[in-house]
């Protein structure tokens, strides 16, 4: 019983990490699109997300 709960916890942890990775990739894509199309400025995105402009520039380069 103990072993099954440990395996279940690992699977849940892996699923959560995967979901976070996918969500981050989606966010980076949306940020890049908003900035490159001119819908939002880097400063506006930084203010909305509560991050620095450097972080937004990094997201734009990453995608």
PDB file of C-alpha atoms in Angstrom, residues 27-36 42 53-63:
ATOM      1  CA  UNK A  27       2.741  32.098 -21.954  1.00  0.00           C
ATOM      2  CA  UNK A  28       6.062  32.694 -23.711  1.00  0.00           C
ATOM      3  CA  UNK A  29       4.341  32.276 -27.071  1.00  0.00           C
ATOM      4  CA  UNK A  30       1.588  34.727 -26.160  1.00  0.00           C
ATOM      5  CA  UNK A  31       4.085  37.285 -24.867  1.00  0.00           C
ATOM      6  CA  UNK A  32       6.178  37.046 -28.016  1.00  0.00           C
ATOM      7  CA  UNK A  33       3.125  37.399 -30.229  1.00  0.00           C
ATOM      8  CA  UNK A  34       1.794  40.407 -28.295  1.00  0.00           C
ATOM      9  CA  UNK A  35       5.129  42.212 -28.410  1.00  0.00           C
ATOM     10  CA  UNK A  36       6.070  41.417 -32.014  1.00  0.00           C
ATOM     11  CA  UNK A  42       7.424  45.296 -23.437  1.00  0.00           C
ATOM     12  CA  UNK A  53      11.505  44.196 -18.883  1.00  0.00           C
ATOM     13  CA  UNK A  54      14.568  41.965 -19.135  1.00  0.00           C
ATOM     14  CA  UNK A  55      12.424  38.933 -18.379  1.00  0.00           C
ATOM     15  CA  UNK A  56      10.035  39.928 -21.162  1.00  0.00           C
ATOM     16  CA  UNK A  57      12.913  40.380 -23.617  1.00  0.00           C
ATOM     17  CA  UNK A  58      14.209  36.950 -22.610  1.00  0.00           C
ATOM     18  CA  UNK A  59      10.772  35.420 -23.267  1.00  0.00           C
ATOM     19  CA  UNK A  60      10.707  37.023 -26.707  1.00  0.00           C
ATOM     20  CA  UNK A  61      14.118  35.577 -27.582  1.00  0.00           C
ATOM     21  CA  UNK A  62      13.190  32.168 -26.170  1.00  0.00           C
ATOM     22  CA  UNK A  63      10.113  31.463 -28.255  1.00  0.00           C
TER      23      UNK A  63
END
